Coordinates of C-alpha atoms in Angstrom, one line a residue:
M33 CA 72.6 70.5 7.3
A34 CA 73.6 70.6 3.6
Y35 CA 71.5 69.8 0.6
R36 CA 72.3 68.7 -2.9
T37 CA 69.7 68.6 -5.7
L38 CA 69.3 65.9 -8.3
S39 CA 69.6 68.5 -11.0
D40 CA 72.9 69.8 -9.6
I41 CA 74.3 66.3 -9.3
N42 CA 73.3 65.4 -12.8
K43 CA 74.6 68.6 -14.2
N44 CA 78.0 68.1 -12.7
V45 CA 78.1 64.4 -13.8
A46 CA 77.3 65.4 -17.4
S47 CA 79.6 68.4 -17.6
D48 CA 82.8 67.5 -15.8
V49 CA 82.6 64.3 -13.7
E50 CA 86.3 64.3 -12.9
S51 CA 86.2 67.8 -11.4
F52 CA 82.9 66.9 -9.6
I53 CA 84.6 63.9 -7.9
E54 CA 87.8 65.8 -7.2
S55 CA 85.8 68.7 -5.5
A56 CA 83.9 66.2 -3.3
E57 CA 87.1 64.4 -2.3
E58 CA 88.9 67.7 -1.6
G59 CA 86.0 68.9 0.5
F60 CA 86.0 65.8 2.7
D61 CA 89.8 65.8 2.9
G62 CA 89.7 69.5 4.0
S63 CA 87.4 68.6 6.9
V64 CA 89.8 66.0 8.1
S65 CA 92.7 68.4 7.7
S66 CA 90.8 71.0 9.7
L67 CA 90.2 68.5 12.5
V68 CA 93.9 67.5 12.7
E69 CA 95.1 71.2 12.5
R70 CA 92.8 72.1 15.4
F71 CA 93.7 68.9 17.4
V72 CA 97.5 69.4 16.9
S73 CA 97.4 73.2 17.8
D74 CA 94.8 73.3 20.6
C75 CA 95.0 69.9 22.4
D76 CA 97.7 68.0 24.3
C77 CA 95.5 64.9 24.1
D78 CA 96.6 61.2 24.0
I79 CA 93.3 59.8 22.8
V80 CA 90.9 60.8 20.0
L81 CA 87.4 59.2 20.2
L82 CA 85.7 59.0 16.8
A83 CA 82.0 58.1 16.9
G84 CA 79.1 57.9 14.5
P85 CA 76.3 55.8 13.3
S86 CA 76.5 52.8 11.0
S87 CA 78.1 53.4 7.6
S88 CA 79.4 56.8 8.4
G89 CA 82.9 55.9 7.3
K90 CA 84.5 55.8 10.7
T91 CA 87.2 53.2 9.8
T92 CA 88.5 55.0 6.7
T93 CA 88.3 58.4 8.5
A94 CA 90.3 57.1 11.4
G95 CA 93.0 56.0 9.0
K96 CA 93.0 59.4 7.3
I97 CA 93.3 61.1 10.6
V98 CA 96.3 58.9 11.5
E99 CA 98.0 59.7 8.2
K100 CA 97.6 63.5 8.7
I101 CA 98.7 63.4 12.4
N102 CA 101.8 61.4 11.3
R103 CA 102.6 64.0 8.7
S104 CA 102.4 66.7 11.4
G105 CA 105.3 65.1 13.3
R106 CA 103.4 63.0 15.8
N107 CA 102.8 59.3 15.6
A108 CA 99.2 58.0 15.6
Y109 CA 97.6 54.6 15.7
T110 CA 94.0 53.2 15.5
L111 CA 92.0 51.1 17.8
S112 CA 88.4 49.8 17.2
L113 CA 85.8 49.5 19.9
D114 CA 84.5 46.5 17.9
D115 CA 87.3 44.5 19.4
Y116 CA 85.8 45.0 22.9
Y117 CA 82.5 43.1 22.2
H118 CA 81.6 40.4 24.7
N119 CA 81.4 36.9 23.2
A120 CA 78.3 36.8 21.0
A121 CA 76.7 34.1 23.2
D122 CA 76.9 36.5 26.2
I123 CA 75.2 39.4 24.4
P124 CA 71.4 39.8 25.2
M125 CA 68.8 39.2 22.5
T126 CA 66.5 41.9 21.1
D127 CA 62.8 41.3 21.0
K128 CA 63.4 40.1 17.4
G129 CA 65.5 37.2 18.7
V130 CA 68.9 38.5 17.4
R131 CA 72.0 39.5 19.4
D132 CA 71.8 43.2 20.3
F133 CA 75.2 44.4 19.1
E134 CA 73.8 47.9 18.9
N135 CA 73.5 48.1 22.7
V136 CA 76.4 49.8 24.4
S137 CA 76.3 47.0 27.0
A138 CA 77.4 44.6 24.3
L139 CA 80.9 46.1 24.9
D140 CA 83.2 45.1 27.7
I141 CA 83.1 48.5 29.4
D142 CA 85.5 47.5 32.2
L143 CA 88.1 46.4 29.8
I144 CA 87.7 49.6 27.8
H145 CA 88.2 51.6 31.0
K146 CA 91.3 49.6 31.8
T147 CA 92.8 50.1 28.3
F148 CA 92.2 53.9 28.4
S149 CA 93.5 54.2 32.0
D150 CA 96.6 52.2 31.2
L151 CA 97.3 54.3 28.1
I152 CA 96.9 57.6 30.0
E153 CA 98.8 56.6 33.1
N154 CA 101.4 54.1 31.8
R155 CA 101.4 54.8 28.0
K156 CA 100.9 51.1 27.2
A157 CA 98.1 48.6 27.3
M158 CA 97.1 45.1 26.3
V159 CA 94.1 45.2 23.9
P160 CA 91.8 42.4 22.7
E161 CA 90.8 41.3 19.2
F162 CA 87.3 40.1 18.3
D163 CA 86.8 37.4 15.7
F164 CA 83.5 38.2 14.0
V165 CA 83.5 34.8 12.2
S166 CA 83.3 32.8 15.4
G167 CA 81.6 35.6 17.4
T168 CA 84.3 35.3 20.1
R169 CA 87.2 37.3 21.5
K170 CA 90.6 35.8 20.6
S171 CA 92.5 34.3 23.5
E172 CA 95.6 36.3 22.9
M173 CA 95.8 40.0 23.4
R174 CA 98.2 42.4 21.7
S175 CA 100.3 45.1 23.2
I176 CA 100.3 48.7 22.2
E177 CA 102.7 51.4 23.5
L178 CA 102.5 55.1 23.1
K179 CA 105.7 57.1 23.2
K180 CA 105.8 60.8 24.0
D181 CA 103.3 62.8 22.0
D182 CA 101.9 59.6 20.3
V183 CA 98.1 59.5 19.8
I184 CA 95.6 56.7 19.6
I185 CA 92.5 57.1 17.4
V186 CA 89.6 55.0 18.9
E187 CA 86.7 54.5 16.5
G188 CA 83.3 53.0 17.3
L189 CA 79.6 53.4 17.4
H190 CA 79.6 54.3 21.1
A191 CA 82.9 56.2 21.4
L192 CA 81.1 59.4 22.6
N193 CA 78.8 57.6 25.1
P194 CA 79.8 59.0 28.6
I195 CA 80.0 55.4 29.9
I196 CA 83.1 54.8 27.8
T197 CA 85.1 57.5 29.6
K198 CA 83.5 57.4 33.0
G199 CA 86.0 58.1 35.7
L200 CA 88.8 59.1 33.3
D201 CA 90.7 62.3 33.1
E202 CA 89.0 63.8 30.0
S203 CA 91.7 66.4 29.5
H204 CA 93.6 63.6 27.7
I205 CA 90.6 62.9 25.3
Y206 CA 89.4 64.7 22.2
K207 CA 86.0 63.8 20.9
V208 CA 84.9 63.7 17.2
Y209 CA 81.6 62.9 15.6
I210 CA 81.1 61.7 12.0
S211 CA 78.0 61.0 10.0
V212 CA 76.2 61.7 6.8
S213 CA 74.8 65.1 7.5
S214 CA 73.5 66.0 4.1
R215 CA 70.5 65.1 2.0
V216 CA 69.7 64.8 -1.7
T217 CA 66.5 66.6 -2.8
D218 CA 64.7 67.5 -6.0
D219 CA 64.5 71.1 -7.1
D220 CA 61.3 71.7 -5.0
G221 CA 63.1 70.6 -1.8
K222 CA 61.5 67.2 -1.6
V223 CA 63.9 64.8 0.0
I224 CA 64.9 62.0 -2.4
F225 CA 67.8 60.4 -0.4
S226 CA 67.5 61.1 3.3
K227 CA 70.6 61.0 5.5
R228 CA 69.6 57.6 6.8
N229 CA 68.8 56.2 3.4
L230 CA 72.2 57.3 2.1
R231 CA 73.8 55.3 4.9
L232 CA 71.5 52.4 4.2
V233 CA 72.7 52.2 0.6
R234 CA 76.3 52.3 1.8
R235 CA 75.6 49.5 4.3
M236 CA 73.6 47.4 1.8
I237 CA 76.5 47.5 -0.7
R238 CA 79.2 47.0 2.0
D239 CA 77.4 44.1 3.6
Y240 CA 76.9 42.3 0.3
H241 CA 80.6 42.6 -0.6
Y242 CA 82.3 42.1 2.8
R243 CA 79.8 40.3 5.0
N244 CA 78.1 38.0 2.5
T245 CA 74.8 39.5 3.5
S246 CA 71.7 39.7 1.3
V247 CA 69.8 42.9 0.7
E248 CA 66.8 41.6 2.5
K249 CA 68.9 40.7 5.6
T250 CA 70.4 44.2 5.6
F251 CA 67.0 45.7 5.4
S252 CA 65.6 43.5 8.1
Q253 CA 68.4 44.6 10.5
W254 CA 68.1 48.3 9.7
P255 CA 65.2 49.1 12.1
E256 CA 67.2 47.7 15.1
V257 CA 70.2 49.7 13.9
L258 CA 68.2 52.9 13.8
K259 CA 66.6 52.2 17.2
G260 CA 70.1 51.7 18.7
E261 CA 71.3 55.0 17.1
D262 CA 68.4 56.9 18.6
K263 CA 69.1 55.5 22.0
Y264 CA 72.8 55.1 22.2
I265 CA 74.5 57.4 19.7
F266 CA 72.5 60.6 18.8
P267 CA 72.0 61.8 22.4
Y268 CA 75.8 62.1 22.7
E269 CA 76.6 63.8 19.4
K270 CA 76.6 67.1 21.4
N271 CA 79.7 65.9 23.3
A272 CA 81.9 66.2 20.2
R273 CA 84.4 69.0 19.9
F274 CA 84.5 68.5 16.1
R275 CA 82.0 67.2 13.6
I276 CA 82.6 65.8 10.1
D277 CA 80.0 65.3 7.3
S278 CA 81.1 62.2 5.4
F279 CA 78.6 62.8 2.5
H280 CA 80.2 62.9 -0.9
P281 CA 78.0 64.7 -3.4
Y282 CA 78.8 62.2 -6.2
E283 CA 78.2 59.0 -4.1
S284 CA 74.6 58.3 -5.2
S285 CA 75.7 58.4 -8.8
I286 CA 78.7 56.2 -8.4
F287 CA 76.7 53.7 -6.3
R288 CA 73.7 53.8 -8.7
D289 CA 74.3 50.8 -10.9
E290 CA 75.6 48.6 -8.2
A291 CA 72.7 49.5 -5.9
V292 CA 70.0 48.9 -8.6
E293 CA 71.6 45.5 -9.3
L294 CA 71.4 44.5 -5.7
L295 CA 67.9 45.9 -5.2
D296 CA 66.7 43.7 -8.1
T297 CA 67.5 40.7 -6.0
V298 CA 64.6 41.5 -3.6
D299 CA 61.7 39.1 -4.2
N300 CA 58.4 40.8 -5.1
A301 CA 56.8 38.7 -2.3
S302 CA 59.2 40.2 0.3
C303 CA 57.9 42.8 2.7
F304 CA 61.0 44.8 1.7
Y305 CA 60.0 44.9 -2.0
P306 CA 58.3 48.3 -1.8
L307 CA 61.4 49.9 -0.2
A308 CA 63.6 48.3 -2.9
Q309 CA 61.4 49.6 -5.6
Q310 CA 61.3 53.1 -4.2
L311 CA 65.1 53.2 -3.9
K312 CA 65.4 51.9 -7.5
E313 CA 63.0 54.7 -8.7
D314 CA 65.1 57.3 -6.8
F315 CA 68.3 56.0 -8.4
S316 CA 66.8 56.0 -11.8
R317 CA 66.7 59.8 -11.6
L318 CA 70.5 60.0 -11.4
R319 CA 73.1 59.9 -14.1
P320 CA 75.5 57.0 -13.2
I321 CA 79.3 57.4 -12.8
D322 CA 81.5 54.4 -13.6
I323 CA 83.0 52.9 -10.5
S324 CA 86.5 53.1 -12.0
K325 CA 86.5 56.9 -11.6
M326 CA 86.4 56.6 -7.8
P327 CA 89.8 57.4 -6.3
D328 CA 91.6 54.5 -4.6
N329 CA 91.8 56.4 -1.3
S330 CA 88.2 57.6 -1.3
L331 CA 86.2 57.0 1.9
L332 CA 83.5 55.5 -0.4
R333 CA 85.9 52.6 -1.1
E334 CA 85.0 51.4 2.4
F335 CA 81.6 50.3 1.1
I336 CA 82.3 48.9 -2.4

């Protein structure tokens, strides 16, 4: 587990912010390059499974893996396990009265098995598409076909859960885990932004921009998200052959102003007001970075 101190971050922001950002981006890009180099040289696999908890950057990372595999001379494509959700009306409720999308049983496991089996045995498959607006699977499926040496990158919360690959020949499958694996501390080692709070900030901003979700609703969903991670994701992290830390050392500074503005929307009568105030206090200790300095191809663009 890596650590970054507030003073180190602030020093880099003040002295040479462009180099600070460039170094962070190169570090993450290097991790993805190392994965692809190992995959291409050591594995004759058809399927890469990319798993990780909420707001780890799975979607962007899957795209970056595809780009690098394509440059290696093989063709690669992406597939999301989110498209395999059952219709929302058929997904069981949590004890909070909301649909339990964090549960692996919310996915159509039989259809996932059929897709993987068809790809491995026949090199082609029909795959679904889920409409998150209506909460239903679209009636028409799309066709994908893998030619010789082609690769499919499958990303999703539960991609490393053994139930996903049960009964399949795993010699065709390469497993990767991604998450925020670093923390931000003060100079005395006290954790200021935990791994989970770094992801919460990412999710808060993303949900506001892309899912029309208030900060309070994101906060209210978070305990169930964490419960699902503990039960369905973290136990299978050990199954990965490669791990990626998606933490970018400059992310808290570049998210700072946007995050504080959103946190200010939490009503002082809300049960989430103390959390919002604590996060605001933590952000106040960081020098901000203007959002315009974020590279267009940064993983952090997934959230803002």
